[in-house]
Every structure is written in structure tokens, then in C-alpha cells.
Amino acid sequence: MKIIVIIIFILILASLATALFHLVKHKSGLDSEKIMKALTLRSGISILLFILLFLAVVTGLVKPHGLGMQMHKPESSSSPQRQ
């Protein structure tokens, strides 16, 4: 799963670099279409990555960890409870 996510991130960066190249190097109307296609592709790949990660968490392929999980830990019984 990590390899798939890394490959998708590389594709997103490549699409962004392509759009930047056409923006900087060329100023014609045809290149404007190339810029739009590259940015549209990047947006589509980003949405695909989001959906893929969401499905991976829902199906259990990826287990969330880190700060978010630490914030939602139940408090231990030894600590005083607030009322």
C-alpha cells in the first residue's frame, strides 16, 4: 500500500511539474490547453488518492496511528475524573 501511495504522489508531482514547465517556457494558446490538462490530471489523481486512502482505512488495509489516535485514547481510571 505504501508503494502505491508513493507512486501516486510521484505522478501528482510529475503532472504539476509538467504544468509548470508549460507555464514558464511557452506562452501560446495551445500550451494553455496543456497546462489545463496537466492540472486537471493532477486534480483527478489527487481525488483518486484520497478515495484510495479512505477505502484502505475503511477496509483495514491501513491502520491509523499517530497524533489523532493519541488524542482519542480513553483516559485511564487512575486519573481523577472531572465533573
Short mmCIF file of the N, C-alpha and C atoms (twelve columns), coordinates in Angstrom:
data_MODEL
# 
_entry.id   MODEL 
# 
loop_
_atom_site.group_PDB 
_atom_site.id 
_atom_site.type_symbol 
_atom_site.label_atom_id 
_atom_site.label_alt_id 
_atom_site.label_comp_id 
_atom_site.label_asym_id 
_atom_site.label_seq_id 
_atom_site.Cartn_x 
_atom_site.Cartn_y 
_atom_site.Cartn_z 
_atom_site.pdbx_PDB_model_num 
ATOM 1   N N  . MET A 1  0.825   -1.199 0.000   1 
ATOM 2   C CA . MET A 1  0.000   0.000  0.000   1 
ATOM 3   C C  . MET A 1  0.869   1.262  0.000   1 
ATOM 4   N N  . LYS A 2  1.968   1.215  0.771   1 
ATOM 5   C CA . LYS A 2  2.846   2.388  0.826   1 
ATOM 6   C C  . LYS A 2  3.446   2.680  -0.543  1 
ATOM 7   N N  . ILE A 3  3.804   1.627  -1.268  1 
ATOM 8   C CA . ILE A 3  4.410   1.811  -2.592  1 
ATOM 9   C C  . ILE A 3  3.408   2.442  -3.551  1 
ATOM 10  N N  . ILE A 4  2.155   2.009  -3.477  1 
ATOM 11  C CA . ILE A 4  1.120   2.577  -4.346  1 
ATOM 12  C C  . ILE A 4  0.933   4.058  -4.051  1 
ATOM 13  N N  . VAL A 5  0.888   4.424  -2.782  1 
ATOM 14  C CA . VAL A 5  0.723   5.835  -2.398  1 
ATOM 15  C C  . VAL A 5  1.916   6.660  -2.873  1 
ATOM 16  N N  . ILE A 6  3.126   6.131  -2.722  1 
ATOM 17  C CA . ILE A 6  4.323   6.854  -3.174  1 
ATOM 18  C C  . ILE A 6  4.298   7.053  -4.682  1 
ATOM 19  N N  . ILE A 7  3.902   6.016  -5.427  1 
ATOM 20  C CA . ILE A 7  3.827   6.139  -6.891  1 
ATOM 21  C C  . ILE A 7  2.804   7.196  -7.286  1 
ATOM 22  N N  . ILE A 8  1.659   7.217  -6.606  1 
ATOM 23  C CA . ILE A 8  0.636   8.215  -6.922  1 
ATOM 24  C C  . ILE A 8  1.135   9.623  -6.600  1 
ATOM 25  N N  . PHE A 9  1.855   9.785  -5.480  1 
ATOM 26  C CA . PHE A 9  2.434   11.100 -5.166  1 
ATOM 27  C C  . PHE A 9  3.427   11.534 -6.244  1 
ATOM 28  N N  . ILE A 10 4.221   10.617 -6.737  1 
ATOM 29  C CA . ILE A 10 5.181   10.940 -7.804  1 
ATOM 30  C C  . ILE A 10 4.438   11.359 -9.067  1 
ATOM 31  N N  . LEU A 11 3.330   10.670 -9.389  1 
ATOM 32  C CA . LEU A 11 2.531   11.064 -10.553 1 
ATOM 33  C C  . LEU A 11 1.933   12.466 -10.379 1 
ATOM 34  N N  . ILE A 12 1.492   12.772 -9.175  1 
ATOM 35  C CA . ILE A 12 0.945   14.110 -8.903  1 
ATOM 36  C C  . ILE A 12 2.028   15.170 -9.104  1 
ATOM 37  N N  . LEU A 13 3.217   14.917 -8.565  1 
ATOM 38  C CA . LEU A 13 4.314   15.885 -8.725  1 
ATOM 39  C C  . LEU A 13 4.750   16.019 -10.178 1 
ATOM 40  N N  . ALA A 14 4.753   14.912 -10.923 1 
ATOM 41  C CA . ALA A 14 5.126   14.967 -12.342 1 
ATOM 42  C C  . ALA A 14 4.116   15.795 -13.130 1 
ATOM 43  N N  . SER A 15 2.842   15.627 -12.843 1 
ATOM 44  C CA . SER A 15 1.814   16.404 -13.525 1 
ATOM 45  C C  . SER A 15 1.946   17.889 -13.191 1 
ATOM 46  N N  . LEU A 16 2.234   18.184 -11.940 1 
ATOM 47  C CA . LEU A 16 2.427   19.574 -11.523 1 
ATOM 48  C C  . LEU A 16 3.664   20.180 -12.197 1 
ATOM 49  N N  . ALA A 17 4.729   19.399 -12.295 1 
ATOM 50  C CA . ALA A 17 5.950   19.872 -12.965 1 
ATOM 51  C C  . ALA A 17 5.702   20.123 -14.449 1 
ATOM 52  N N  . THR A 18 4.907   19.268 -15.078 1 
ATOM 53  C CA . THR A 18 4.574   19.453 -16.491 1 
ATOM 54  C C  . THR A 18 3.814   20.763 -16.694 1 
ATOM 55  N N  . ALA A 19 2.856   21.021 -15.829 1 
ATOM 56  C CA . ALA A 19 2.093   22.273 -15.933 1 
ATOM 57  C C  . ALA A 19 3.000   23.480 -15.723 1 
ATOM 58  N N  . LEU A 20 3.904   23.388 -14.768 1 
ATOM 59  C CA . LEU A 20 4.835   24.490 -14.514 1 
ATOM 60  C C  . LEU A 20 5.753   24.722 -15.710 1 
ATOM 61  N N  . PHE A 21 6.232   23.641 -16.311 1 
ATOM 62  C CA . PHE A 21 7.100   23.752 -17.485 1 
ATOM 63  C C  . PHE A 21 6.385   24.489 -18.609 1 
ATOM 64  N N  . HIS A 22 5.146   24.086 -18.899 1 
ATOM 65  C CA . HIS A 22 4.405   24.734 -19.985 1 
ATOM 66  C C  . HIS A 22 4.046   26.171 -19.634 1 
ATOM 67  N N  . LEU A 23 3.864   26.461 -18.373 1 
ATOM 68  C CA . LEU A 23 3.546   27.826 -17.950 1 
ATOM 69  C C  . LEU A 23 4.747   28.752 -18.120 1 
ATOM 70  N N  . VAL A 24 5.936   28.261 -17.774 1 
ATOM 71  C CA . VAL A 24 7.135   29.098 -17.795 1 
ATOM 72  C C  . VAL A 24 7.725   29.211 -19.197 1 
ATOM 73  N N  . LYS A 25 7.804   28.102 -19.913 1 
ATOM 74  C CA . LYS A 25 8.517   28.089 -21.191 1 
ATOM 75  C C  . LYS A 25 7.706   28.616 -22.370 1 
ATOM 76  N N  . HIS A 26 6.435   28.367 -22.376 1 
ATOM 77  C CA . HIS A 26 5.644   28.684 -23.554 1 
ATOM 78  C C  . HIS A 26 4.463   29.576 -23.172 1 
ATOM 79  N N  . LYS A 27 4.094   30.430 -24.091 1 
ATOM 80  C CA . LYS A 27 3.015   31.375 -23.801 1 
ATOM 81  C C  . LYS A 27 1.867   31.285 -24.813 1 
ATOM 82  N N  . SER A 28 1.832   30.261 -25.650 1 
ATOM 83  C CA . SER A 28 0.816   30.184 -26.697 1 
ATOM 84  C C  . SER A 28 -0.490  29.608 -26.151 1 
ATOM 85  N N  . GLY A 29 -1.538  29.703 -26.957 1 
ATOM 86  C CA . GLY A 29 -2.851  29.186 -26.571 1 
ATOM 87  C C  . GLY A 29 -2.865  27.678 -26.459 1 
ATOM 88  N N  . LEU A 30 -2.081  27.006 -27.296 1 
ATOM 89  C CA . LEU A 30 -2.003  25.548 -27.238 1 
ATOM 90  C C  . LEU A 30 -1.402  25.091 -25.919 1 
ATOM 91  N N  . ASP A 31 -0.435  25.847 -25.421 1 
ATOM 92  C CA . ASP A 31 0.179   25.487 -24.146 1 
ATOM 93  C C  . ASP A 31 -0.763  25.739 -22.977 1 
ATOM 94  N N  . SER A 32 -1.685  26.688 -23.134 1 
ATOM 95  C CA . SER A 32 -2.687  26.895 -22.090 1 
ATOM 96  C C  . SER A 32 -3.553  25.648 -21.944 1 
ATOM 97  N N  . GLU A 33 -3.853  25.012 -23.073 1 
ATOM 98  C CA . GLU A 33 -4.622  23.766 -23.029 1 
ATOM 99  C C  . GLU A 33 -3.809  22.666 -22.352 1 
ATOM 100 N N  . LYS A 34 -2.512  22.627 -22.618 1 
ATOM 101 C CA . LYS A 34 -1.657  21.624 -21.993 1 
ATOM 102 C C  . LYS A 34 -1.570  21.841 -20.485 1 
ATOM 103 N N  . ILE A 35 -1.515  23.104 -20.091 1 
ATOM 104 C CA . ILE A 35 -1.484  23.427 -18.658 1 
ATOM 105 C C  . ILE A 35 -2.780  22.962 -17.999 1 
ATOM 106 N N  . MET A 36 -3.917  23.260 -18.621 1 
ATOM 107 C CA . MET A 36 -5.201  22.848 -18.054 1 
ATOM 108 C C  . MET A 36 -5.323  21.336 -17.975 1 
ATOM 109 N N  . LYS A 37 -4.857  20.635 -19.008 1 
ATOM 110 C CA . LYS A 37 -4.921  19.174 -18.990 1 
ATOM 111 C C  . LYS A 37 -4.050  18.606 -17.870 1 
ATOM 112 N N  . ALA A 38 -2.857  19.175 -17.697 1 
ATOM 113 C CA . ALA A 38 -1.950  18.684 -16.650 1 
ATOM 114 C C  . ALA A 38 -2.528  18.948 -15.263 1 
ATOM 115 N N  . LEU A 39 -3.110  20.124 -15.058 1 
ATOM 116 C CA . LEU A 39 -3.693  20.444 -13.748 1 
ATOM 117 C C  . LEU A 39 -4.966  19.642 -13.487 1 
ATOM 118 N N  . THR A 40 -5.747  19.390 -14.541 1 
ATOM 119 C CA . THR A 40 -6.932  18.551 -14.395 1 
ATOM 120 C C  . THR A 40 -6.541  17.125 -14.045 1 
ATOM 121 N N  . LEU A 41 -5.504  16.625 -14.690 1 
ATOM 122 C CA . LEU A 41 -4.993  15.285 -14.379 1 
ATOM 123 C C  . LEU A 41 -4.506  15.220 -12.939 1 
ATOM 124 N N  . ARG A 42 -3.811  16.257 -12.500 1 
ATOM 125 C CA . ARG A 42 -3.317  16.295 -11.118 1 
ATOM 126 C C  . ARG A 42 -4.470  16.282 -10.131 1 
ATOM 127 N N  . SER A 43 -5.506  17.053 -10.417 1 
ATOM 128 C CA . SER A 43 -6.677  17.073 -9.534  1 
ATOM 129 C C  . SER A 43 -7.354  15.707 -9.491  1 
ATOM 130 N N  . GLY A 44 -7.490  15.080 -10.638 1 
ATOM 131 C CA . GLY A 44 -8.103  13.753 -10.692 1 
ATOM 132 C C  . GLY A 44 -7.297  12.710 -9.933  1 
ATOM 133 N N  . ILE A 45 -5.987  12.753 -10.079 1 
ATOM 134 C CA . ILE A 45 -5.126  11.808 -9.365  1 
ATOM 135 C C  . ILE A 45 -5.189  12.066 -7.857  1 
ATOM 136 N N  . SER A 46 -5.256  13.331 -7.454  1 
ATOM 137 C CA . SER A 46 -5.350  13.661 -6.026  1 
ATOM 138 C C  . SER A 46 -6.647  13.138 -5.426  1 
ATOM 139 N N  . ILE A 47 -7.747  13.287 -6.156  1 
ATOM 140 C CA . ILE A 47 -9.032  12.771 -5.682  1 
ATOM 141 C C  . ILE A 47 -8.991  11.249 -5.609  1 
ATOM 142 N N  . LEU A 48 -8.388  10.622 -6.607  1 
ATOM 143 C CA . LEU A 48 -8.231  9.169  -6.604  1 
ATOM 144 C C  . LEU A 48 -7.418  8.710  -5.394  1 
ATOM 145 N N  . LEU A 49 -6.351  9.425  -5.076  1 
ATOM 146 C CA . LEU A 49 -5.531  9.083  -3.913  1 
ATOM 147 C C  . LEU A 49 -6.339  9.210  -2.627  1 
ATOM 148 N N  . PHE A 50 -7.122  10.260 -2.493  1 
ATOM 149 C CA . PHE A 50 -7.958  10.445 -1.309  1 
ATOM 150 C C  . PHE A 50 -8.943  9.297  -1.152  1 
ATOM 151 N N  . ILE A 51 -9.617  8.931  -2.240  1 
ATOM 152 C CA . ILE A 51 -10.588 7.833  -2.197  1 
ATOM 153 C C  . ILE A 51 -9.890  6.521  -1.870  1 
ATOM 154 N N  . LEU A 52 -8.731  6.285  -2.463  1 
ATOM 155 C CA . LEU A 52 -7.964  5.065  -2.196  1 
ATOM 156 C C  . LEU A 52 -7.568  4.970  -0.728  1 
ATOM 157 N N  . LEU A 53 -7.091  6.075  -0.154  1 
ATOM 158 C CA . LEU A 53 -6.718  6.066  1.262   1 
ATOM 159 C C  . LEU A 53 -7.938  5.879  2.164   1 
ATOM 160 N N  . PHE A 54 -9.039  6.500  1.806   1 
ATOM 161 C CA . PHE A 54 -10.265 6.334  2.587   1 
ATOM 162 C C  . PHE A 54 -10.710 4.874  2.582   1 
ATOM 163 N N  . LEU A 55 -10.726 4.252  1.398   1 
ATOM 164 C CA . LEU A 55 -11.123 2.851  1.313   1 
ATOM 165 C C  . LEU A 55 -10.145 1.938  2.039   1 
ATOM 166 N N  . ALA A 56 -8.867  2.280  1.998   1 
ATOM 167 C CA . ALA A 56 -7.870  1.467  2.697   1 
ATOM 168 C C  . ALA A 56 -8.083  1.519  4.204   1 
ATOM 169 N N  . VAL A 57 -8.449  2.672  4.733   1 
ATOM 170 C CA . VAL A 57 -8.709  2.785  6.176   1 
ATOM 171 C C  . VAL A 57 -9.993  2.048  6.533   1 
ATOM 172 N N  . VAL A 58 -11.031 2.201  5.715   1 
ATOM 173 C CA . VAL A 58 -12.316 1.554  5.988   1 
ATOM 174 C C  . VAL A 58 -12.188 0.032  5.953   1 
ATOM 175 N N  . THR A 59 -11.448 -0.500 4.989   1 
ATOM 176 C CA . THR A 59 -11.316 -1.954 4.855   1 
ATOM 177 C C  . THR A 59 -10.271 -2.539 5.793   1 
ATOM 178 N N  . GLY A 60 -9.479  -1.703 6.433   1 
ATOM 179 C CA . GLY A 60 -8.497  -2.198 7.383   1 
ATOM 180 C C  . GLY A 60 -7.116  -2.448 6.794   1 
ATOM 181 N N  . LEU A 61 -6.908  -2.084 5.537   1 
ATOM 182 C CA . LEU A 61 -5.579  -2.243 4.940   1 
ATOM 183 C C  . LEU A 61 -4.569  -1.297 5.578   1 
ATOM 184 N N  . VAL A 62 -5.053  -0.142 5.989   1 
ATOM 185 C CA . VAL A 62 -4.204  0.853  6.639   1 
ATOM 186 C C  . VAL A 62 -4.811  1.119  8.011   1 
ATOM 187 N N  . LYS A 63 -3.987  1.069  9.021   1 
ATOM 188 C CA . LYS A 63 -4.448  1.336  10.377  1 
ATOM 189 C C  . LYS A 63 -3.960  2.721  10.786  1 
ATOM 190 N N  . PRO A 64 -4.885  3.631  11.122  1 
ATOM 191 C CA . PRO A 64 -4.475  4.970  11.532  1 
ATOM 192 C C  . PRO A 64 -3.670  4.924  12.834  1 
ATOM 193 N N  . HIS A 65 -2.668  5.758  12.914  1 
ATOM 194 C CA . HIS A 65 -1.849  5.866  14.123  1 
ATOM 195 C C  . HIS A 65 -1.297  7.276  14.180  1 
ATOM 196 N N  . GLY A 66 -0.717  7.633  15.282  1 
ATOM 197 C CA . GLY A 66 -0.116  8.950  15.400  1 
ATOM 198 C C  . GLY A 66 -0.903  9.858  16.318  1 
ATOM 199 N N  . LEU A 67 -0.833  11.132 16.055  1 
ATOM 200 C CA . LEU A 67 -1.401  12.144 16.929  1 
ATOM 201 C C  . LEU A 67 -2.910  11.989 17.096  1 
ATOM 202 N N  . GLY A 68 -3.619  11.748 16.021  1 
ATOM 203 C CA . GLY A 68 -5.070  11.618 16.099  1 
ATOM 204 C C  . GLY A 68 -5.502  10.471 16.986  1 
ATOM 205 N N  . MET A 69 -4.794  9.362  16.920  1 
ATOM 206 C CA . MET A 69 -5.137  8.212  17.749  1 
ATOM 207 C C  . MET A 69 -4.780  8.468  19.205  1 
ATOM 208 N N  . GLN A 70 -3.720  9.208  19.465  1 
ATOM 209 C CA . GLN A 70 -3.322  9.506  20.839  1 
ATOM 210 C C  . GLN A 70 -4.333  10.438 21.499  1 
ATOM 211 N N  . MET A 71 -4.951  11.310 20.731  1 
ATOM 212 C CA . MET A 71 -5.927  12.247 21.289  1 
ATOM 213 C C  . MET A 71 -7.216  11.525 21.677  1 
ATOM 214 N N  . HIS A 72 -7.513  10.411 21.019  1 
ATOM 215 C CA . HIS A 72 -8.771  9.711  21.254  1 
ATOM 216 C C  . HIS A 72 -8.628  8.504  22.173  1 
ATOM 217 N N  . LYS A 73 -7.492  8.352  22.831  1 
ATOM 218 C CA . LYS A 73 -7.323  7.251  23.771  1 
ATOM 219 C C  . LYS A 73 -8.219  7.484  24.974  1 
ATOM 220 N N  . PRO A 74 -8.849  6.419  25.466  1 
ATOM 221 C CA . PRO A 74 -9.638  6.598  26.684  1 
ATOM 222 C C  . PRO A 74 -8.721  6.887  27.868  1 
ATOM 223 N N  . GLU A 75 -9.202  7.760  28.744  1 
ATOM 224 C CA . GLU A 75 -8.398  8.111  29.911  1 
ATOM 225 C C  . GLU A 75 -8.334  6.925  30.861  1 
ATOM 226 N N  . SER A 76 -7.205  6.762  31.530  1 
ATOM 227 C CA . SER A 76 -7.061  5.664  32.470  1 
ATOM 228 C C  . SER A 76 -7.883  5.948  33.730  1 
ATOM 229 N N  . SER A 77 -8.215  4.912  34.463  1 
ATOM 230 C CA . SER A 77 -9.072  5.069  35.647  1 
ATOM 231 C C  . SER A 77 -8.315  5.670  36.832  1 
ATOM 232 N N  . SER A 78 -6.983  5.693  36.766  1 
ATOM 233 C CA . SER A 78 -6.209  6.240  37.871  1 
ATOM 234 C C  . SER A 78 -6.232  7.760  37.909  1 
ATOM 235 N N  . SER A 79 -6.542  8.394  36.799  1 
ATOM 236 C CA . SER A 79 -6.589  9.857  36.782  1 
ATOM 237 C C  . SER A 79 -7.926  10.338 37.338  1 
ATOM 238 N N  . PRO A 80 -7.946  11.455 38.049  1 
ATOM 239 C CA . PRO A 80 -9.219  11.958 38.592  1 
ATOM 240 C C  . PRO A 80 -10.141 12.384 37.477  1 
ATOM 241 N N  . GLN A 81 -11.407 12.061 37.619  1 
ATOM 242 C CA . GLN A 81 -12.386 12.407 36.595  1 
ATOM 243 C C  . GLN A 81 -13.007 13.759 36.912  1 
ATOM 244 N N  . ARG A 82 -13.234 14.526 35.878  1 
ATOM 245 C CA . ARG A 82 -13.838 15.850 36.046  1 
ATOM 246 C C  . ARG A 82 -15.354 15.721 36.006  1 
ATOM 247 N N  . GLN A 83 -16.010 16.574 36.749  1 
ATOM 248 C CA . GLN A 83 -17.465 16.566 36.715  1 
ATOM 249 C C  . GLN A 83 -18.001 17.925 36.400  1 
# 
